[in-house]
PDB file of C-alpha atoms in Angstrom:
ATOM      1  CA  MET Z   1      59.402  56.629  55.320  1.00 87.00           C
ATOM      2  CA  ILE Z   2      59.288  54.626  52.092  1.00 93.00           C
ATOM      3  CA  ASP Z   3      57.893  51.094  52.219  1.00 93.00           C
ATOM      4  CA  VAL Z   4      60.050  48.416  50.561  1.00 92.00           C
ATOM      5  CA  TYR Z   5      58.749  45.044  49.387  1.00 95.00           C
ATOM      6  CA  LEU Z   6      61.115  42.327  48.195  1.00 94.00           C
ATOM      7  CA  LEU Z   7      59.834  39.898  45.535  1.00 95.00           C
ATOM      8  CA  SER Z   8      61.586  36.541  45.594  1.00 94.00           C
ATOM      9  CA  GLY Z   9      61.171  33.247  43.761  1.00 93.00           C
ATOM     10  CA  PHE Z  10      62.929  30.816  41.453  1.00 92.00           C
ATOM     11  CA  LEU Z  11      63.555  31.406  37.751  1.00 88.00           C
ATOM     12  CA  GLY Z  12      60.325  31.570  35.773  1.00 89.00           C
ATOM     13  CA  SER Z  13      58.026  31.473  38.799  1.00 94.00           C
ATOM     14  CA  GLY Z  14      56.125  34.621  37.825  1.00 93.00           C
ATOM     15  CA  LYS Z  15      57.838  37.429  39.766  1.00 93.00           C
ATOM     16  CA  THR Z  16      57.682  39.925  36.903  1.00 90.00           C
ATOM     17  CA  SER Z  17      53.961  39.243  36.395  1.00 92.00           C
ATOM     18  CA  LEU Z  18      53.441  39.906  40.109  1.00 96.00           C
ATOM     19  CA  LEU Z  19      55.534  43.057  39.853  1.00 94.00           C
ATOM     20  CA  MET Z  20      53.525  44.447  36.944  1.00 93.00           C
ATOM     21  CA  ASN Z  21      50.251  43.686  38.742  1.00 95.00           C
ATOM     22  CA  LEU Z  22      51.418  45.472  41.886  1.00 96.00           C
ATOM     23  CA  ILE Z  23      52.626  48.504  39.922  1.00 95.00           C
ATOM     24  CA  ALA Z  24      49.207  48.864  38.289  1.00 93.00           C
ATOM     25  CA  GLN Z  25      47.409  48.613  41.637  1.00 96.00           C
ATOM     26  CA  LEU Z  26      49.709  51.100  43.347  1.00 96.00           C
ATOM     27  CA  LYS Z  27      49.209  53.634  40.562  1.00 94.00           C
ATOM     28  CA  GLU Z  28      45.430  53.181  40.803  1.00 95.00           C
ATOM     29  CA  GLN Z  29      45.699  54.015  44.509  1.00 95.00           C
ATOM     30  CA  GLY Z  30      47.523  57.219  43.685  1.00 94.00           C
ATOM     31  CA  LYS Z  31      50.832  55.950  45.070  1.00 95.00           C
ATOM     32  CA  LYS Z  32      54.181  56.513  43.384  1.00 95.00           C
ATOM     33  CA  PRO Z  33      56.082  53.216  43.093  1.00 95.00           C
ATOM     34  CA  ALA Z  34      59.679  52.730  42.019  1.00 94.00           C
ATOM     35  CA  VAL Z  35      61.395  49.498  40.993  1.00 93.00           C
ATOM     36  CA  LEU Z  36      64.811  47.963  41.550  1.00 91.00           C
ATOM     37  CA  MET Z  37      65.343  44.902  39.373  1.00 89.00           C
ATOM     38  CA  ASN Z  38      68.125  42.335  39.487  1.00 81.00           C
ATOM     39  CA  GLU Z  39      68.642  40.476  36.204  1.00 72.00           C
ATOM     40  CA  PHE Z  40      70.598  37.241  35.886  1.00 64.00           C
ATOM     41  CA  GLY Z  41      73.207  38.111  33.287  1.00 57.00           C
ATOM     42  CA  SER Z  42      73.950  41.327  31.419  1.00 53.00           C
ATOM     43  CA  ILE Z  43      70.688  41.628  29.449  1.00 53.00           C
ATOM     44  CA  SER Z  44      67.712  43.530  30.875  1.00 56.00           C
ATOM     45  CA  ILE Z  45      64.785  41.613  29.357  1.00 55.00           C
ATOM     46  CA  ASP Z  46      62.424  41.844  32.348  1.00 59.00           C
ATOM     47  CA  SER Z  47      63.508  45.420  32.990  1.00 58.00           C
ATOM     48  CA  ASP Z  48      62.540  46.281  29.409  1.00 63.00           C
ATOM     49  CA  THR Z  49      59.014  45.100  30.217  1.00 63.00           C
ATOM     50  CA  VAL Z  50      58.773  47.211  33.366  1.00 66.00           C
ATOM     51  CA  GLY Z  51      60.411  50.134  31.609  1.00 57.00           C
ATOM     52  CA  GLN Z  52      57.375  50.480  29.349  1.00 60.00           C
ATOM     53  CA  SER Z  53      55.682  52.146  32.349  1.00 60.00           C
ATOM     54  CA  LYS Z  54      57.404  55.443  31.643  1.00 64.00           C
ATOM     55  CA  ASP Z  55      56.258  57.099  34.851  1.00 83.00           C
ATOM     56  CA  VAL Z  56      57.705  54.393  37.134  1.00 90.00           C
ATOM     57  CA  PRO Z  57      61.339  55.056  38.169  1.00 91.00           C
ATOM     58  CA  LEU Z  58      63.519  52.000  37.488  1.00 90.00           C
ATOM     59  CA  LYS Z  59      67.026  50.983  38.454  1.00 88.00           C
ATOM     60  CA  GLU Z  60      68.771  47.780  37.416  1.00 83.00           C
ATOM     61  CA  LEU Z  61      71.430  45.445  38.754  1.00 77.00           C
ATOM     62  CA  LEU Z  62      72.788  43.429  35.846  1.00 67.00           C
ATOM     63  CA  ASN Z  63      75.175  40.493  35.742  1.00 62.00           C
ATOM     64  CA  GLY Z  64      75.409  40.221  39.499  1.00 62.00           C
ATOM     65  CA  CYS Z  65      73.450  39.298  42.583  1.00 63.00           C
ATOM     66  CA  ILE Z  66      71.478  41.647  44.805  1.00 65.00           C
ATOM     67  CA  CYS Z  67      72.883  39.782  47.781  1.00 62.00           C
ATOM     68  CA  CYS Z  68      75.382  40.477  50.527  1.00 53.00           C
ATOM     69  CA  THR Z  69      78.265  40.199  48.031  1.00 54.00           C
ATOM     70  CA  GLY Z  70      76.689  42.871  45.833  1.00 60.00           C
ATOM     71  CA  SER Z  71      75.507  45.161  48.596  1.00 66.00           C
ATOM     72  CA  GLU Z  72      77.585  48.135  47.442  1.00 75.00           C
ATOM     73  CA  LYS Z  73      75.922  48.123  44.010  1.00 81.00           C
ATOM     74  CA  THR Z  74      72.529  47.697  45.648  1.00 81.00           C
ATOM     75  CA  GLU Z  75      73.164  50.690  47.880  1.00 81.00           C
ATOM     76  CA  ALA Z  76      74.268  52.784  44.920  1.00 85.00           C
ATOM     77  CA  GLN Z  77      71.135  52.011  42.924  1.00 87.00           C
ATOM     78  CA  LEU Z  78      68.823  52.649  45.867  1.00 89.00           C
ATOM     79  CA  GLN Z  79      70.645  55.892  46.533  1.00 89.00           C
ATOM     80  CA  GLY Z  80      70.060  56.872  42.924  1.00 90.00           C
ATOM     81  CA  LEU Z  81      66.330  56.197  43.199  1.00 91.00           C
ATOM     82  CA  LEU Z  82      66.032  58.238  46.387  1.00 90.00           C
ATOM     83  CA  GLU Z  83      68.038  61.193  45.121  1.00 91.00           C
ATOM     84  CA  GLU Z  84      66.520  61.368  41.648  1.00 92.00           C
ATOM     85  CA  HIS Z  85      62.882  60.760  42.613  1.00 91.00           C
ATOM     86  CA  GLU Z  86      61.861  62.427  45.848  1.00 88.00           C
ATOM     87  CA  GLU Z  87      58.177  61.643  45.250  1.00 92.00           C
ATOM     88  CA  ILE Z  88      58.597  57.849  45.705  1.00 95.00           C
ATOM     89  CA  ASP Z  89      56.536  56.259  48.481  1.00 92.00           C
ATOM     90  CA  VAL Z  90      56.877  52.520  47.638  1.00 96.00           C
ATOM     91  CA  ILE Z  91      59.884  50.571  46.309  1.00 95.00           C
ATOM     92  CA  LEU Z  92      59.408  47.106  44.792  1.00 95.00           C
ATOM     93  CA  ILE Z  93      62.586  45.034  44.529  1.00 93.00           C
ATOM     94  CA  GLU Z  94      62.546  42.022  42.208  1.00 92.00           C
ATOM     95  CA  THR Z  95      65.475  39.703  42.831  1.00 88.00           C
ATOM     96  CA  THR Z  96      66.999  37.392  40.274  1.00 84.00           C
ATOM     97  CA  GLY Z  97      65.663  33.851  40.455  1.00 84.00           C
ATOM     98  CA  ALA Z  98      69.105  32.737  41.616  1.00 80.00           C
ATOM     99  CA  ALA Z  99      69.163  35.002  44.681  1.00 82.00           C
ATOM    100  CA  HIS Z 100      68.853  33.831  48.260  1.00 81.00           C
ATOM    101  CA  PRO Z 101      66.100  36.036  49.750  1.00 80.00           C
ATOM    102  CA  VAL Z 102      67.813  36.615  53.092  1.00 75.00           C
ATOM    103  CA  GLU Z 103      71.025  37.711  51.386  1.00 74.00           C
ATOM    104  CA  ALA Z 104      69.015  40.047  49.183  1.00 75.00           C
ATOM    105  CA  LEU Z 105      67.188  41.463  52.188  1.00 74.00           C
ATOM    106  CA  ASP Z 106      70.437  41.922  54.049  1.00 69.00           C
ATOM    107  CA  ALA Z 107      71.816  43.990  51.171  1.00 69.00           C
ATOM    108  CA  VAL Z 108      68.920  46.409  51.513  1.00 77.00           C
ATOM    109  CA  TYR Z 109      69.427  46.863  55.256  1.00 73.00           C
ATOM    110  CA  SER Z 110      71.952  49.664  54.986  1.00 73.00           C
ATOM    111  CA  PRO Z 111      72.730  52.389  57.521  1.00 65.00           C
ATOM    112  CA  LEU Z 112      72.556  54.816  54.599  1.00 72.00           C
ATOM    113  CA  PHE Z 113      68.790  54.384  54.417  1.00 77.00           C
ATOM    114  CA  ALA Z 114      67.872  53.535  57.998  1.00 67.00           C
ATOM    115  CA  ASP Z 115      65.900  56.749  58.384  1.00 75.00           C
ATOM    116  CA  ARG Z 116      64.192  56.556  54.988  1.00 86.00           C
ATOM    117  CA  LEU Z 117      63.260  52.940  54.206  1.00 87.00           C
ATOM    118  CA  THR Z 118      60.890  50.551  55.972  1.00 86.00           C
ATOM    119  CA  ILE Z 119      61.482  46.940  54.894  1.00 85.00           C
ATOM    120  CA  LYS Z 120      58.004  45.405  54.945  1.00 90.00           C
ATOM    121  CA  GLY Z 121      58.937  41.820  54.040  1.00 89.00           C
ATOM    122  CA  ILE Z 122      59.527  39.107  51.450  1.00 91.00           C
ATOM    123  CA  ILE Z 123      56.821  37.984  49.033  1.00 96.00           C
ATOM    124  CA  THR Z 124      57.946  34.723  47.433  1.00 96.00           C
ATOM    125  CA  VAL Z 125      56.409  33.376  44.236  1.00 97.00           C
ATOM    126  CA  ALA Z 126      56.542  29.583  44.048  1.00 97.00           C
ATOM    127  CA  ASP Z 127      55.823  27.755  40.798  1.00 96.00           C
ATOM    128  CA  ALA Z 128      53.238  25.249  42.051  1.00 96.00           C
ATOM    129  CA  LYS Z 129      53.914  22.802  39.217  1.00 93.00           C
ATOM    130  CA  ARG Z 130      57.655  22.932  39.777  1.00 94.00           C
ATOM    131  CA  TRP Z 131      57.076  22.252  43.483  1.00 96.00           C
ATOM    132  CA  LEU Z 132      55.399  18.935  42.646  1.00 96.00           C
ATOM    133  CA  GLU Z 133      58.468  17.843  40.673  1.00 94.00           C
ATOM    134  CA  ARG Z 134      61.168  19.481  42.752  1.00 95.00           C
ATOM    135  CA  ASP Z 135      62.964  16.160  43.196  1.00 94.00           C
ATOM    136  CA  LYS Z 136      63.981  16.344  39.548  1.00 92.00           C
ATOM    137  CA  MET Z 137      66.094  19.424  40.270  1.00 92.00           C
ATOM    138  CA  SER Z 138      69.766  19.053  41.113  1.00 91.00           C
ATOM    139  CA  PRO Z 139      70.409  19.058  44.899  1.00 92.00           C
ATOM    140  CA  GLN Z 140      72.025  22.491  44.943  1.00 89.00           C
ATOM    141  CA  ILE Z 141      69.334  24.163  42.860  1.00 90.00           C
ATOM    142  CA  ARG Z 142      66.568  22.422  44.814  1.00 93.00           C
ATOM    143  CA  SER Z 143      68.119  23.732  48.007  1.00 91.00           C
ATOM    144  CA  LEU Z 144      67.881  27.321  46.721  1.00 91.00           C
ATOM    145  CA  PHE Z 145      64.305  26.748  45.533  1.00 94.00           C
ATOM    146  CA  MET Z 146      63.347  25.500  48.999  1.00 94.00           C
ATOM    147  CA  GLU Z 147      65.210  28.297  50.794  1.00 91.00           C
ATOM    148  CA  GLN Z 148      63.328  30.922  48.814  1.00 93.00           C
ATOM    149  CA  ILE Z 149      60.075  29.363  49.976  1.00 95.00           C
ATOM    150  CA  ARG Z 150      61.168  28.830  53.566  1.00 92.00           C
ATOM    151  CA  HIS Z 151      62.024  32.499  54.138  1.00 90.00           C
ATOM    152  CA  ALA Z 152      58.822  33.964  52.685  1.00 92.00           C
ATOM    153  CA  HIS Z 153      56.629  36.250  54.764  1.00 92.00           C
ATOM    154  CA  ILE Z 154      53.863  35.817  52.185  1.00 95.00           C
ATOM    155  CA  LEU Z 155      53.933  32.836  49.826  1.00 96.00           C
ATOM    156  CA  LEU Z 156      52.208  32.771  46.453  1.00 97.00           C
ATOM    157  CA  ALA Z 157      51.517  29.309  45.061  1.00 96.00           C
ATOM    158  CA  ASN Z 158      51.487  30.525  41.464  1.00 96.00           C
ATOM    159  CA  LYS Z 159      50.377  28.930  38.175  1.00 95.00           C
ATOM    160  CA  THR Z 160      47.578  27.088  39.961  1.00 94.00           C
ATOM    161  CA  ASP Z 161      45.583  27.177  36.726  1.00 94.00           C
ATOM    162  CA  LEU Z 162      47.918  24.432  35.465  1.00 93.00           C
ATOM    163  CA  LEU Z 163      47.053  22.006  38.288  1.00 95.00           C
ATOM    164  CA  THR Z 164      44.193  19.669  39.050  1.00 95.00           C
ATOM    165  CA  GLU Z 165      42.221  20.130  42.271  1.00 94.00           C
ATOM    166  CA  GLY Z 166      44.059  17.185  43.810  1.00 96.00           C
ATOM    167  CA  GLU Z 167      47.470  18.561  42.858  1.00 96.00           C
ATOM    168  CA  LEU Z 168      46.526  21.974  44.202  1.00 94.00           C
ATOM    169  CA  ALA Z 169      45.491  20.473  47.534  1.00 95.00           C
ATOM    170  CA  THR Z 170      48.795  18.601  47.729  1.00 96.00           C
ATOM    171  CA  VAL Z 171      50.847  21.718  46.941  1.00 96.00           C
ATOM    172  CA  SER Z 172      48.985  23.829  49.490  1.00 95.00           C
ATOM    173  CA  MET Z 173      49.379  21.242  52.250  1.00 95.00           C
ATOM    174  CA  GLU Z 174      53.057  20.607  51.568  1.00 97.00           C
ATOM    175  CA  LEU Z 175      53.919  24.299  51.355  1.00 96.00           C
ATOM    176  CA  ALA Z 176      52.105  24.925  54.627  1.00 95.00           C
ATOM    177  CA  ASN Z 177      54.090  22.149  56.285  1.00 94.00           C
ATOM    178  CA  TYR Z 178      57.358  23.552  54.939  1.00 94.00           C
ATOM    179  CA  ASN Z 179      56.674  27.184  55.847  1.00 94.00           C
ATOM    180  CA  ASP Z 180      54.109  27.252  58.633  1.00 92.00           C
ATOM    181  CA  THR Z 181      54.268  31.006  59.281  1.00 90.00           C
ATOM    182  CA  ALA Z 182      53.584  32.525  55.851  1.00 93.00           C
ATOM    183  CA  PRO Z 183      50.039  32.856  54.502  1.00 94.00           C
ATOM    184  CA  ILE Z 184      49.795  30.764  51.311  1.00 95.00           C
ATOM    185  CA  ILE Z 185      47.820  32.399  48.516  1.00 95.00           C
ATOM    186  CA  GLN Z 186      46.844  30.436  45.426  1.00 95.00           C
ATOM    187  CA  THR Z 187      47.394  32.600  42.346  1.00 96.00           C
ATOM    188  CA  ALA Z 188      47.462  32.511  38.563  1.00 94.00           C
ATOM    189  CA  ASN Z 189      49.646  34.976  36.650  1.00 93.00           C
ATOM    190  CA  GLY Z 190      50.768  36.565  39.916  1.00 94.00           C
ATOM    191  CA  HIS Z 191      47.413  38.213  40.668  1.00 96.00           C
ATOM    192  CA  ILE Z 192      47.029  39.258  44.304  1.00 96.00           C
ATOM    193  CA  ALA Z 193      45.584  42.355  45.937  1.00 97.00           C
ATOM    194  CA  PHE Z 194      48.259  44.750  47.130  1.00 97.00           C
ATOM    195  CA  SER Z 195      45.940  45.718  49.971  1.00 95.00           C
ATOM    196  CA  PHE Z 196      46.171  42.141  51.271  1.00 95.00           C
ATOM    197  CA  ILE Z 197      49.975  42.227  51.155  1.00 95.00           C
ATOM    198  CA  GLU Z 198      50.047  45.602  52.869  1.00 93.00           C
ATOM    199  CA  GLU Z 199      47.629  44.577  55.612  1.00 92.00           C
ATOM    200  CA  THR Z 200      49.198  41.163  56.225  1.00 92.00           C
ATOM    201  CA  LEU Z 201      52.772  42.395  56.489  1.00 90.00           C
ATOM    202  CA  GLY Z 202      51.644  45.344  58.561  1.00 86.00           C
ATOM    203  CA  LYS Z 203      50.277  42.988  61.211  1.00 84.00           C
ATOM    204  CA  MET Z 204      53.374  40.835  61.383  1.00 78.00           C
ATOM    205  CA  GLN Z 205      55.659  41.656  64.265  1.00 50.00           C
ATOM    206  CA  LYS Z 206      59.331  41.984  63.474  1.00 52.00           C
ATOM    207  CA  SER Z 207      61.063  38.731  64.268  1.00 48.00           C
ATOM    208  CA  GLU Z 208      64.736  38.005  64.772  1.00 43.00           C
ATOM    209  CA  ARG Z 209      66.543  38.161  61.468  1.00 40.00           C
ATOM    210  CA  PRO Z 210      67.468  34.657  60.323  1.00 40.00           C
ATOM    211  CA  THR Z 211      71.004  33.470  59.840  1.00 38.00           C
ATOM    212  CA  ILE Z 212      72.280  34.251  56.365  1.00 35.00           C
ATOM    213  CA  VAL Z 213      72.978  31.153  54.312  1.00 38.00           C
ATOM    214  CA  SER Z 214      75.046  31.772  51.208  1.00 35.00           C
ATOM    215  CA  GLY Z 215      73.297  31.372  47.879  1.00 42.00           C
ATOM    216  CA  LYS Z 216      76.403  32.051  45.835  1.00 43.00           C
ATOM    217  CA  ASN Z 217      78.540  29.633  43.844  1.00 49.00           C
ATOM    218  CA  LEU Z 218      75.483  27.963  42.339  1.00 56.00           C
ATOM    219  CA  PRO Z 219      76.123  26.112  39.080  1.00 66.00           C
ATOM    220  CA  LEU Z 220      73.774  28.415  37.165  1.00 69.00           C
ATOM    221  CA  SER Z 221      74.954  30.344  34.150  1.00 73.00           C
ATOM    222  CA  SER Z 222      73.403  32.423  31.401  1.00 74.00           C
ATOM    223  CA  LYS Z 223      73.990  32.467  27.677  1.00 83.00           C
ATOM    224  CA  LEU Z 224      73.002  35.058  25.100  1.00 85.00           C
ATOM    225  CA  ILE Z 225      71.765  34.111  21.641  1.00 90.00           C
ATOM    226  CA  THR Z 226      71.070  36.771  19.011  1.00 87.00           C
ATOM    227  CA  PHE Z 227      69.570  36.328  15.557  1.00 91.00           C
ATOM    228  CA  ASP Z 228      70.533  37.638  12.142  1.00 87.00           C
ATOM    229  CA  ASN Z 229      67.359  36.364  10.492  1.00 92.00           C
ATOM    230  CA  ALA Z 230      63.767  35.584  11.385  1.00 95.00           C
ATOM    231  CA  VAL Z 231      62.929  32.005  12.370  1.00 95.00           C
ATOM    232  CA  GLU Z 232      60.012  29.649  11.803  1.00 95.00           C
ATOM    233  CA  LYS Z 233      57.885  29.454  14.948  1.00 95.00           C
ATOM    234  CA  ASP Z 234      57.313  25.672  14.740  1.00 95.00           C
ATOM    235  CA  GLU Z 235      61.009  24.981  14.161  1.00 95.00           C
ATOM    236  CA  PHE Z 236      61.969  27.219  17.063  1.00 96.00           C
ATOM    237  CA  GLU Z 237      59.521  25.501  19.422  1.00 95.00           C
ATOM    238  CA  SER Z 238      60.844  22.102  18.314  1.00 94.00           C
ATOM    239  CA  TRP Z 239      64.325  23.291  19.275  1.00 94.00           C
ATOM    240  CA  VAL Z 240      63.015  24.453  22.647  1.00 94.00           C
ATOM    241  CA  ARG Z 241      61.457  21.031  23.299  1.00 92.00           C
ATOM    242  CA  SER Z 242      64.766  19.347  22.491  1.00 93.00           C
ATOM    243  CA  LEU Z 243      66.648  21.217  25.222  1.00 93.00           C
ATOM    244  CA  PRO Z 244      67.715  19.386  28.397  1.00 91.00           C
ATOM    245  CA  ASP Z 245      65.804  19.732  31.678  1.00 86.00           C
ATOM    246  CA  THR Z 246      68.697  21.773  33.049  1.00 86.00           C
ATOM    247  CA  VAL Z 247      67.448  24.782  31.051  1.00 89.00           C
ATOM    248  CA  TYR Z 248      65.249  26.472  33.644  1.00 85.00           C
ATOM    249  CA  ARG Z 249      64.417  29.750  31.980  1.00 85.00           C
ATOM    250  CA  MET Z 250      64.556  31.540  28.634  1.00 87.00           C
ATOM    251  CA  LYS Z 251      63.402  35.048  27.932  1.00 85.00           C
ATOM    252  CA  GLY Z 252      63.960  37.495  25.152  1.00 87.00           C
ATOM    253  CA  TYR Z 253      62.791  38.759  21.794  1.00 90.00           C
ATOM    254  CA  VAL Z 254      62.626  36.276  18.926  1.00 94.00           C
ATOM    255  CA  PRO Z 255      62.079  37.402  15.304  1.00 95.00           C
ATOM    256  CA  LEU Z 256      59.418  35.291  13.577  1.00 96.00           C
ATOM    257  CA  LYS Z 257      58.996  34.996   9.833  1.00 95.00           C
ATOM    258  CA  GLY Z 258      56.021  37.011   8.642  1.00 93.00           C
ATOM    259  CA  SER Z 259      56.018  39.338  11.661  1.00 92.00           C
ATOM    260  CA  LYS Z 260      57.186  42.932  11.567  1.00 91.00           C
ATOM    261  CA  ASN Z 261      58.578  42.985  15.132  1.00 92.00           C
ATOM    262  CA  PRO Z 262      60.204  40.269  17.245  1.00 93.00           C
ATOM    263  CA  PHE Z 263      57.888  38.544  19.740  1.00 93.00           C
ATOM    264  CA  LEU Z 264      58.565  38.539  23.461  1.00 90.00           C
ATOM    265  CA  PHE Z 265      59.347  34.884  24.197  1.00 92.00           C
ATOM    266  CA  GLN Z 266      59.084  33.390  27.689  1.00 87.00           C
ATOM    267  CA  TYR Z 267      59.976  29.855  28.700  1.00 89.00           C
ATOM    268  CA  ALA Z 268      59.812  28.279  32.142  1.00 82.00           C
ATOM    269  CA  TYR Z 269      59.560  24.640  33.149  1.00 72.00           C
ATOM    270  CA  GLY Z 270      58.437  23.327  29.784  1.00 80.00           C
ATOM    271  CA  MET Z 271      55.890  26.088  29.181  1.00 84.00           C
ATOM    272  CA  VAL Z 272      56.313  28.564  26.319  1.00 91.00           C
ATOM    273  CA  ASN Z 273      54.589  31.900  25.857  1.00 90.00           C
ATOM    274  CA  TRP Z 274      54.634  34.275  22.891  1.00 94.00           C
ATOM    275  CA  ILE Z 275      53.593  37.917  23.316  1.00 89.00           C
ATOM    276  CA  PRO Z 276      53.460  40.285  20.320  1.00 90.00           C
ATOM    277  CA  GLU Z 277      55.476  43.492  20.534  1.00 85.00           C
ATOM    278  CA  TYR Z 278      54.401  46.732  18.879  1.00 84.00           C
ATOM    279  CA  VAL Z 279      57.841  48.286  18.841  1.00 83.00           C
ATOM    280  CA  LYS Z 280      60.949  46.818  17.267  1.00 84.00           C
ATOM    281  CA  MET Z 281      63.060  45.282  20.043  1.00 85.00           C
ATOM    282  CA  GLU Z 282      66.538  43.897  19.528  1.00 86.00           C
ATOM    283  CA  ALA Z 283      66.365  40.186  18.689  1.00 90.00           C
ATOM    284  CA  ARG Z 284      68.133  38.417  21.529  1.00 88.00           C
ATOM    285  CA  LEU Z 285      67.435  35.493  23.826  1.00 89.00           C
ATOM    286  CA  VAL Z 286      68.805  34.811  27.291  1.00 84.00           C
ATOM    287  CA  VAL Z 287      69.097  31.148  28.334  1.00 87.00           C
ATOM    288  CA  ILE Z 288      69.529  30.374  32.045  1.00 82.00           C
ATOM    289  CA  GLY Z 289      70.339  26.977  33.500  1.00 85.00           C
ATOM    290  CA  GLU Z 290      73.020  24.434  34.335  1.00 82.00           C
ATOM    291  CA  GLY Z 291      75.563  23.147  31.828  1.00 84.00           C
ATOM    292  CA  ILE Z 292      74.264  25.268  28.969  1.00 86.00           C
ATOM    293  CA  SER Z 293      77.543  26.364  27.389  1.00 84.00           C
ATOM    294  CA  ASP Z 294      77.085  24.062  24.372  1.00 87.00           C
ATOM    295  CA  ILE Z 295      73.501  25.062  23.631  1.00 88.00           C
ATOM    296  CA  GLU Z 296      73.023  26.638  20.219  1.00 88.00           C
ATOM    297  CA  TYR Z 297      70.056  27.398  18.019  1.00 88.00           C
ATOM    298  CA  GLY Z 298      70.122  25.675  14.667  1.00 72.00           C
ATOM    299  CA  GLY Z 299      69.315  28.791  12.675  1.00 47.00           C
ATOM    300  CA  THR Z 300      71.809  31.588  12.285  1.00 39.00           C
ATOM    301  CA  PRO Z 301      72.465  32.751  15.843  1.00 39.00           C
ATOM    302  CA  LYS Z 302      75.450  34.748  16.970  1.00 40.00           C
ATOM    303  CA  HIS Z 303      76.956  33.851  20.352  1.00 37.00           C
TER     304      HIS Z 303
END
């Protein structure tokens, strides 16, 4: 039997950081992990990051949801992993930040794999800073954010390094009141011991599967921006700061003047992060949010 862990959480919460940490730990333990990733939109930015681990089998679901409405595609990708890589003993599934975790879990429960997969549970990554200001989110998006947290079997209060001690205490107490069955682990950069996850979920008795609440028809959309020329870093960050609060997430490769290769650019909830790349990636940026159709970069982007 192959153990399956589902990683859930809102856009920019830190799921891919958690995923990369777990992959490294599993490999250190001599286990052979595989990954199924669901990207919001048609561009595989996060998958490109995971794909750098050449010895980790990877399948993608692009431009669609790993939920009950996309269960056939999910089954096909899982089938591909199982048939092409018989040595797998752990599968990590990272859902898009717009996925309802119960719908995603339901898509994995397939009679095709009943004798091969053991669904261990849902690990949800919650952006602790976003939790404190969740009332600023639109009602529909806030509902999804809360649902992802409510259905967690293990809950990571992530990005705690950005909070004061008082804020951290408030987040921990409120999360515990909202989901009183999941252990709440305070993390930074998605660091948690896989052994803890394995032991905790192993002790949990299987409970009745919750009613599926649809997470579809959310007003989220994605937009792709590509660049013909390199940009000034300060000018680009000024543009980022000028964007409306309805931009929840940006990720991609941005070419900077004076640099040989585009930088990996990450944006979530007002925070920006630049990571140098040592190979030349295609310059492209994915913007995810509400009402973003008119957003353009002031340089020379192609849409």
